[in-house]
Amino acid sequence: MGRGIWSRAGAEAVERLDLPPELAYGVPQIELMGQQQFLMAHHKGVLSYSTQLVEISGGDLVVRLTGRDLQLLAMTEEELRLGGVIEKVELVNLCTEK
């Protein structure tokens, strides 16, 4: 199936379930599970990666994670999952940073 069909189906599901409209348009979503795991859906790629710092693009937003023993557990075109000891999560809005 083409990407457009899935986009329309997603938009219809969001509308029927009365969910926030951002979910249908690929807006980055993040989930933190304690200090041990981080999940980001609709990412635009990893900008930098080390065991102490990971920066992930979300388009106009960069998510910056700092911690210890950070590691990429899984990554697909749609989402990525990190593990380790997450000490800090920063959201950097590129539209306002200059």
Tab-separated table of N, CA, C and O in Angstrom:
chain	number	residue	atom	x	y	z
A	1	MET	N	0.839	-1.183	0.000
A	1	MET	CA	0.000	0.000	0.000
A	1	MET	C	0.875	1.233	0.000
A	1	MET	O	1.915	1.248	0.622
A	2	GLY	N	0.406	2.270	-0.652
A	2	GLY	CA	1.166	3.506	-0.706
A	2	GLY	C	1.091	4.277	0.599
A	2	GLY	O	0.201	4.095	1.411
A	3	ARG	N	2.072	5.128	0.805
A	3	ARG	CA	2.144	5.929	2.019
A	3	ARG	C	0.919	6.831	2.195
A	3	ARG	O	0.454	7.059	3.293
A	4	GLY	N	0.368	7.349	1.082
A	4	GLY	CA	-0.795	8.225	1.141
A	4	GLY	C	-2.020	7.529	1.695
A	4	GLY	O	-2.794	8.112	2.446
A	5	ILE	N	-2.206	6.258	1.343
A	5	ILE	CA	-3.344	5.492	1.853
A	5	ILE	C	-3.241	5.352	3.371
A	5	ILE	O	-4.207	5.534	4.093
A	6	TRP	N	-2.034	5.036	3.860
A	6	TRP	CA	-1.853	4.903	5.308
A	6	TRP	C	-2.043	6.234	6.006
A	6	TRP	O	-2.592	6.286	7.109
A	7	SER	N	-1.612	7.326	5.398
A	7	SER	CA	-1.785	8.649	6.006
A	7	SER	C	-3.260	8.980	6.156
A	7	SER	O	-3.698	9.470	7.184
A	8	ARG	N	-4.049	8.712	5.113
A	8	ARG	CA	-5.498	8.975	5.182
A	8	ARG	C	-6.146	8.085	6.230
A	8	ARG	O	-6.990	8.523	6.998
A	9	ALA	N	-5.757	6.825	6.267
A	9	ALA	CA	-6.320	5.892	7.242
A	9	ALA	C	-5.980	6.341	8.659
A	9	ALA	O	-6.814	6.292	9.556
A	10	GLY	N	-4.757	6.793	8.861
A	10	GLY	CA	-4.349	7.285	10.174
A	10	GLY	C	-5.135	8.510	10.582
A	10	GLY	O	-5.579	8.635	11.726
A	11	ALA	N	-5.344	9.422	9.647
A	11	ALA	CA	-6.109	10.639	9.938
A	11	ALA	C	-7.548	10.290	10.295
A	11	ALA	O	-8.131	10.862	11.224
A	12	GLU	N	-8.123	9.332	9.576
A	12	GLU	CA	-9.500	8.919	9.875
A	12	GLU	C	-9.593	8.266	11.252
A	12	GLU	O	-10.529	8.520	12.008
A	13	ALA	N	-8.622	7.437	11.595
A	13	ALA	CA	-8.624	6.775	12.901
A	13	ALA	C	-8.493	7.798	14.028
A	13	ALA	O	-9.182	7.707	15.045
A	14	VAL	N	-7.623	8.776	13.849
A	14	VAL	CA	-7.444	9.819	14.856
A	14	VAL	C	-8.753	10.583	15.073
A	14	VAL	O	-9.158	10.852	16.195
A	15	GLU	N	-9.425	10.893	13.962
A	15	GLU	CA	-10.688	11.623	14.056
A	15	GLU	C	-11.757	10.786	14.762
A	15	GLU	O	-12.445	11.271	15.659
A	16	ARG	N	-11.896	9.522	14.378
A	16	ARG	CA	-12.917	8.647	14.980
A	16	ARG	C	-12.675	8.404	16.460
A	16	ARG	O	-13.615	8.283	17.244
A	17	LEU	N	-11.419	8.294	16.847
A	17	LEU	CA	-11.088	8.011	18.247
A	17	LEU	C	-10.964	9.279	19.090
A	17	LEU	O	-10.645	9.207	20.267
A	18	ASP	N	-11.181	10.435	18.461
A	18	ASP	CA	-11.106	11.724	19.152
A	18	ASP	C	-9.742	11.931	19.826
A	18	ASP	O	-9.639	12.337	20.974
A	19	LEU	N	-8.682	11.603	19.082
A	19	LEU	CA	-7.311	11.777	19.562
A	19	LEU	C	-6.768	13.119	19.085
A	19	LEU	O	-7.309	13.726	18.169
A	20	PRO	N	-5.681	13.600	19.677
A	20	PRO	CA	-5.083	14.855	19.209
A	20	PRO	C	-4.702	14.763	17.735
A	20	PRO	O	-4.125	13.761	17.304
A	21	PRO	N	-5.022	15.788	16.935
A	21	PRO	CA	-4.758	15.722	15.492
A	21	PRO	C	-3.286	15.589	15.135
A	21	PRO	O	-2.947	15.110	14.061
A	22	GLU	N	-2.374	15.966	16.018
A	22	GLU	CA	-0.946	15.865	15.740
A	22	GLU	C	-0.525	14.431	15.444
A	22	GLU	O	0.439	14.186	14.728
A	23	LEU	N	-1.251	13.466	16.004
A	23	LEU	CA	-0.881	12.063	15.817
A	23	LEU	C	-0.979	11.621	14.363
A	23	LEU	O	-0.293	10.707	13.939
A	24	ALA	N	-1.819	12.266	13.589
A	24	ALA	CA	-2.002	11.864	12.190
A	24	ALA	C	-0.957	12.457	11.263
A	24	ALA	O	-0.846	12.034	10.122
A	25	TYR	N	-0.190	13.393	11.707
A	25	TYR	CA	0.695	14.126	10.798
A	25	TYR	C	2.176	13.914	11.051
A	25	TYR	O	2.995	14.701	10.634
A	26	GLY	N	2.540	12.866	11.763
A	26	GLY	CA	3.951	12.540	11.935
A	26	GLY	C	4.705	13.451	12.872
A	26	GLY	O	5.918	13.569	12.781
A	27	VAL	N	4.016	14.108	13.786
A	27	VAL	CA	4.671	14.961	14.764
A	27	VAL	C	5.469	14.057	15.711
A	27	VAL	O	4.968	13.019	16.144
A	28	PRO	N	6.708	14.416	16.015
A	28	PRO	CA	7.509	13.577	16.906
A	28	PRO	C	6.813	13.346	18.246
A	28	PRO	O	6.206	14.258	18.806
A	29	GLN	N	6.900	12.116	18.721
A	29	GLN	CA	6.343	11.748	20.017
A	29	GLN	C	7.439	11.061	20.807
A	29	GLN	O	8.164	10.222	20.268
A	30	ILE	N	7.550	11.420	22.088
A	30	ILE	CA	8.574	10.795	22.921
A	30	ILE	C	7.924	10.155	24.135
A	30	ILE	O	6.888	10.604	24.618
A	31	GLU	N	8.579	9.097	24.607
A	31	GLU	CA	8.114	8.394	25.787
A	31	GLU	C	9.341	8.009	26.600
A	31	GLU	O	10.307	7.464	26.069
A	32	LEU	N	9.297	8.322	27.873
A	32	LEU	CA	10.389	8.002	28.786
A	32	LEU	C	9.882	6.966	29.779
A	32	LEU	O	8.849	7.182	30.425
A	33	MET	N	10.570	5.838	29.875
A	33	MET	CA	10.194	4.783	30.799
A	33	MET	C	11.212	4.750	31.932
A	33	MET	O	12.276	4.138	31.803
A	34	GLY	N	10.892	5.476	32.995
A	34	GLY	CA	11.830	5.617	34.101
A	34	GLY	C	13.086	6.320	33.620
A	34	GLY	O	13.014	7.219	32.789
A	35	GLN	N	14.211	5.918	34.145
A	35	GLN	CA	15.497	6.454	33.690
A	35	GLN	C	16.194	5.475	32.764
A	35	GLN	O	17.332	5.702	32.366
A	36	GLN	N	15.518	4.381	32.404
A	36	GLN	CA	16.190	3.292	31.702
A	36	GLN	C	15.958	3.236	30.201
A	36	GLN	O	16.821	2.759	29.477
A	37	GLN	N	14.794	3.704	29.730
A	37	GLN	CA	14.516	3.597	28.299
A	37	GLN	C	13.830	4.844	27.776
A	37	GLN	O	13.051	5.486	28.480
A	38	PHE	N	14.109	5.141	26.528
A	38	PHE	CA	13.549	6.292	25.826
A	38	PHE	C	13.069	5.813	24.467
A	38	PHE	O	13.766	5.064	23.780
A	39	LEU	N	11.878	6.245	24.077
A	39	LEU	CA	11.312	5.889	22.780
A	39	LEU	C	10.913	7.172	22.066
A	39	LEU	O	10.339	8.071	22.681
A	40	MET	N	11.230	7.273	20.790
A	40	MET	CA	10.809	8.418	19.988
A	40	MET	C	10.230	7.918	18.677
A	40	MET	O	10.882	7.193	17.937
A	41	ALA	N	8.984	8.305	18.417
A	41	ALA	CA	8.318	7.977	17.161
A	41	ALA	C	8.372	9.198	16.251
A	41	ALA	O	8.361	10.331	16.727
A	42	HIS	N	8.410	8.964	14.970
A	42	HIS	CA	8.439	10.022	13.945
A	42	HIS	C	9.718	10.856	14.021
A	42	HIS	O	9.694	12.057	13.795
A	43	HIS	N	10.838	10.216	14.328
A	43	HIS	CA	12.130	10.913	14.362
A	43	HIS	C	12.607	11.165	12.930
A	43	HIS	O	12.111	10.582	11.970
A	44	LYS	N	13.584	12.058	12.811
A	44	LYS	CA	14.163	12.376	11.497
A	44	LYS	C	15.631	11.976	11.416
A	44	LYS	O	16.343	12.402	10.526
A	45	GLY	N	16.089	11.184	12.379
A	45	GLY	CA	17.464	10.695	12.349
A	45	GLY	C	18.267	11.084	13.574
A	45	GLY	O	17.904	11.983	14.320
A	46	VAL	N	19.368	10.372	13.771
A	46	VAL	CA	20.284	10.634	14.881
A	46	VAL	C	21.325	11.640	14.404
A	46	VAL	O	21.976	11.430	13.388
A	47	LEU	N	21.472	12.738	15.148
A	47	LEU	CA	22.426	13.788	14.783
A	47	LEU	C	23.806	13.539	15.383
A	47	LEU	O	24.814	13.814	14.746
A	48	SER	N	23.836	13.071	16.619
A	48	SER	CA	25.113	12.722	17.255
A	48	SER	C	24.852	11.602	18.250
A	48	SER	O	23.753	11.460	18.775
A	49	TYR	N	25.911	10.808	18.482
A	49	TYR	CA	25.727	9.619	19.308
A	49	TYR	C	27.008	9.287	20.048
A	49	TYR	O	28.073	9.149	19.438
A	50	SER	N	26.911	9.207	21.372
A	50	SER	CA	27.982	8.675	22.199
A	50	SER	C	27.314	8.022	23.413
A	50	SER	O	26.088	8.088	23.551
A	51	THR	N	28.102	7.426	24.293
A	51	THR	CA	27.513	6.774	25.462
A	51	THR	C	27.073	7.781	26.525
A	51	THR	O	26.399	7.407	27.476
A	52	GLN	N	27.437	9.075	26.342
A	52	GLN	CA	27.018	10.116	27.280
A	52	GLN	C	26.027	11.118	26.692
A	52	GLN	O	25.342	11.819	27.433
A	53	LEU	N	25.941	11.216	25.369
A	53	LEU	CA	25.081	12.215	24.722
A	53	LEU	C	24.531	11.677	23.410
A	53	LEU	O	25.278	11.159	22.585
A	54	VAL	N	23.205	11.813	23.244
A	54	VAL	CA	22.552	11.441	21.985
A	54	VAL	C	21.649	12.592	21.589
A	54	VAL	O	20.883	13.104	22.415
A	55	GLU	N	21.768	13.040	20.345
A	55	GLU	CA	20.904	14.091	19.815
A	55	GLU	C	20.116	13.518	18.648
A	55	GLU	O	20.689	12.933	17.737
A	56	ILE	N	18.786	13.709	18.703
A	56	ILE	CA	17.885	13.138	17.707
A	56	ILE	C	17.080	14.262	17.080
A	56	ILE	O	16.529	15.112	17.786
A	57	SER	N	16.982	14.244	15.760
A	57	SER	CA	16.207	15.253	15.052
A	57	SER	C	14.735	14.876	15.034
A	57	SER	O	14.373	13.738	14.761
A	58	GLY	N	13.929	15.887	15.299
A	58	GLY	CA	12.489	15.743	15.166
A	58	GLY	C	11.960	16.784	14.203
A	58	GLY	O	10.841	17.241	14.330
A	59	GLY	N	12.802	17.197	13.263
A	59	GLY	CA	12.426	18.262	12.329
A	59	GLY	C	12.862	19.605	12.896
A	59	GLY	O	14.057	19.883	12.968
A	60	ASP	N	11.911	20.417	13.354
A	60	ASP	CA	12.228	21.717	13.958
A	60	ASP	C	12.651	21.586	15.411
A	60	ASP	O	12.944	22.573	16.071
A	61	LEU	N	12.677	20.364	15.915
A	61	LEU	CA	12.982	20.098	17.310
A	61	LEU	C	14.129	19.094	17.397
A	61	LEU	O	14.167	18.131	16.639
A	62	VAL	N	15.068	19.352	18.300
A	62	VAL	CA	16.123	18.382	18.578
A	62	VAL	C	15.923	17.888	20.004
A	62	VAL	O	15.721	18.681	20.921
A	63	VAL	N	15.937	16.572	20.172
A	63	VAL	CA	15.857	15.975	21.498
A	63	VAL	C	17.271	15.586	21.893
A	63	VAL	O	17.936	14.834	21.184
A	64	ARG	N	17.735	16.128	23.007
A	64	ARG	CA	19.107	15.896	23.482
A	64	ARG	C	19.035	15.108	24.787
A	64	ARG	O	18.471	15.582	25.769
A	65	LEU	N	19.602	13.906	24.792
A	65	LEU	CA	19.620	13.069	25.988
A	65	LEU	C	21.041	12.978	26.508
A	65	LEU	O	21.968	12.742	25.734
A	66	THR	N	21.194	13.152	27.799
A	66	THR	CA	22.496	12.961	28.425
A	66	THR	C	22.338	11.908	29.510
A	66	THR	O	21.272	11.759	30.106
A	67	GLY	N	23.414	11.164	29.738
A	67	GLY	CA	23.371	10.114	30.740
A	67	GLY	C	24.625	9.277	30.716
A	67	GLY	O	25.689	9.738	30.298
A	68	ARG	N	24.477	8.027	31.147
A	68	ARG	CA	25.604	7.094	31.203
A	68	ARG	C	25.230	5.809	30.476
A	68	ARG	O	24.098	5.348	30.550
A	69	ASP	N	26.180	5.247	29.801
A	69	ASP	CA	25.998	3.968	29.110
A	69	ASP	C	24.824	3.989	28.129
A	69	ASP	O	24.096	2.997	27.988
A	70	LEU	N	24.612	5.114	27.472
A	70	LEU	CA	23.517	5.212	26.513
A	70	LEU	C	23.827	4.338	25.305
A	70	LEU	O	24.954	4.291	24.821
A	71	GLN	N	22.813	3.649	24.840
A	71	GLN	CA	22.993	2.797	23.663
A	71	GLN	C	21.703	2.736	22.852
A	71	GLN	O	20.610	2.786	23.403
A	72	LEU	N	21.881	2.644	21.568
A	72	LEU	CA	20.758	2.516	20.650
A	72	LEU	C	20.307	1.061	20.670
A	72	LEU	O	21.051	0.167	20.280
A	73	LEU	N	19.089	0.815	21.158
A	73	LEU	CA	18.577	-0.547	21.262
A	73	LEU	C	17.903	-0.996	19.973
A	73	LEU	O	17.996	-2.158	19.596
A	74	ALA	N	17.194	-0.072	19.326
A	74	ALA	CA	16.489	-0.400	18.082
A	74	ALA	C	16.196	0.887	17.341
A	74	ALA	O	15.983	1.937	17.946
A	75	MET	N	16.182	0.784	16.006
A	75	MET	CA	15.863	1.959	15.203
A	75	MET	C	15.265	1.511	13.883
A	75	MET	O	15.802	0.638	13.210
A	76	THR	N	14.122	2.103	13.562
A	76	THR	CA	13.485	1.894	12.270
A	76	THR	C	13.281	3.271	11.654
A	76	THR	O	13.609	4.287	12.269
A	77	GLU	N	12.697	3.281	10.484
A	77	GLU	CA	12.405	4.555	9.828
A	77	GLU	C	11.427	5.390	10.656
A	77	GLU	O	11.470	6.605	10.631
A	78	GLU	N	10.559	4.733	11.413
A	78	GLU	CA	9.515	5.421	12.167
A	78	GLU	C	9.881	5.716	13.622
A	78	GLU	O	9.436	6.703	14.177
A	79	GLU	N	10.637	4.828	14.285
A	79	GLU	CA	10.909	5.052	15.704
A	79	GLU	C	12.285	4.548	16.102
A	79	GLU	O	12.896	3.758	15.401
A	80	LEU	N	12.732	5.057	17.254
A	80	LEU	CA	13.983	4.565	17.814
A	80	LEU	C	13.835	4.404	19.308
A	80	LEU	O	13.009	5.055	19.944
A	81	ARG	N	14.642	3.495	19.872
A	81	ARG	CA	14.608	3.200	21.301
A	81	ARG	C	16.039	3.228	21.826
A	81	ARG	O	16.933	2.627	21.247
A	82	LEU	N	16.224	3.950	22.938
A	82	LEU	CA	17.523	4.036	23.596
A	82	LEU	C	17.430	3.441	24.989
A	82	LEU	O	16.376	3.508	25.623
A	83	GLY	N	18.545	2.899	25.461
A	83	GLY	CA	18.633	2.381	26.816
A	83	GLY	C	19.848	2.958	27.506
A	83	GLY	O	20.673	3.627	26.885
A	84	GLY	N	19.959	2.718	28.790
A	84	GLY	CA	21.062	3.233	29.594
A	84	GLY	C	20.509	3.978	30.790
A	84	GLY	O	19.340	3.814	31.158
A	85	VAL	N	21.342	4.792	31.396
A	85	VAL	CA	20.899	5.621	32.510
A	85	VAL	C	20.684	7.024	31.963
A	85	VAL	O	21.638	7.743	31.657
A	86	ILE	N	19.423	7.411	31.823
A	86	ILE	CA	19.076	8.708	31.251
A	86	ILE	C	18.964	9.714	32.387
A	86	ILE	O	18.130	9.571	33.278
A	87	GLU	N	19.841	10.710	32.361
A	87	GLU	CA	19.876	11.703	33.435
A	87	GLU	C	19.154	12.994	33.081
A	87	GLU	O	18.658	13.694	33.948
A	88	LYS	N	19.096	13.299	31.774
A	88	LYS	CA	18.511	14.575	31.363
A	88	LYS	C	17.972	14.461	29.943
A	88	LYS	O	18.611	13.860	29.085
A	89	VAL	N	16.788	15.036	29.721
A	89	VAL	CA	16.199	15.118	28.389
A	89	VAL	C	15.922	16.588	28.117
A	89	VAL	O	15.222	17.240	28.896
A	90	GLU	N	16.488	17.110	27.043
A	90	GLU	CA	16.267	18.501	26.654
A	90	GLU	C	15.581	18.552	25.306
A	90	GLU	O	15.905	17.770	24.413
A	91	LEU	N	14.667	19.497	25.154
A	91	LEU	CA	14.023	19.752	23.872
A	91	LEU	C	14.512	21.101	23.378
A	91	LEU	O	14.335	22.111	24.052
A	92	VAL	N	15.138	21.105	22.214
A	92	VAL	CA	15.691	22.334	21.646
A	92	VAL	C	14.870	22.683	20.407
A	92	VAL	O	14.878	21.936	19.428
A	93	ASN	N	14.175	23.796	20.465
A	93	ASN	CA	13.371	24.261	19.336
A	93	ASN	C	14.277	25.020	18.394
A	93	ASN	O	14.762	26.107	18.723
A	94	LEU	N	14.532	24.484	17.219
A	94	LEU	CA	15.446	25.106	16.262
A	94	LEU	C	14.899	26.409	15.677
A	94	LEU	O	15.647	27.230	15.183
A	95	CYS	N	13.592	26.597	15.726
A	95	CYS	CA	12.974	27.833	15.205
A	95	CYS	C	13.276	29.028	16.102
A	95	CYS	O	13.323	30.152	15.637
A	96	THR	N	13.502	28.783	17.403
A	96	THR	CA	13.779	29.883	18.322
A	96	THR	C	15.248	29.976	18.699
A	96	THR	O	15.682	30.985	19.216
A	97	GLU	N	16.044	28.931	18.458
A	97	GLU	CA	17.483	28.935	18.756
A	97	GLU	C	18.238	29.608	17.624
A	97	GLU	O	18.112	29.229	16.480
A	98	LYS	N	19.001	30.602	17.909
A	98	LYS	CA	19.845	31.239	16.889
A	98	LYS	C	21.098	31.752	17.515
A	98	LYS	O	21.200	32.109	18.601
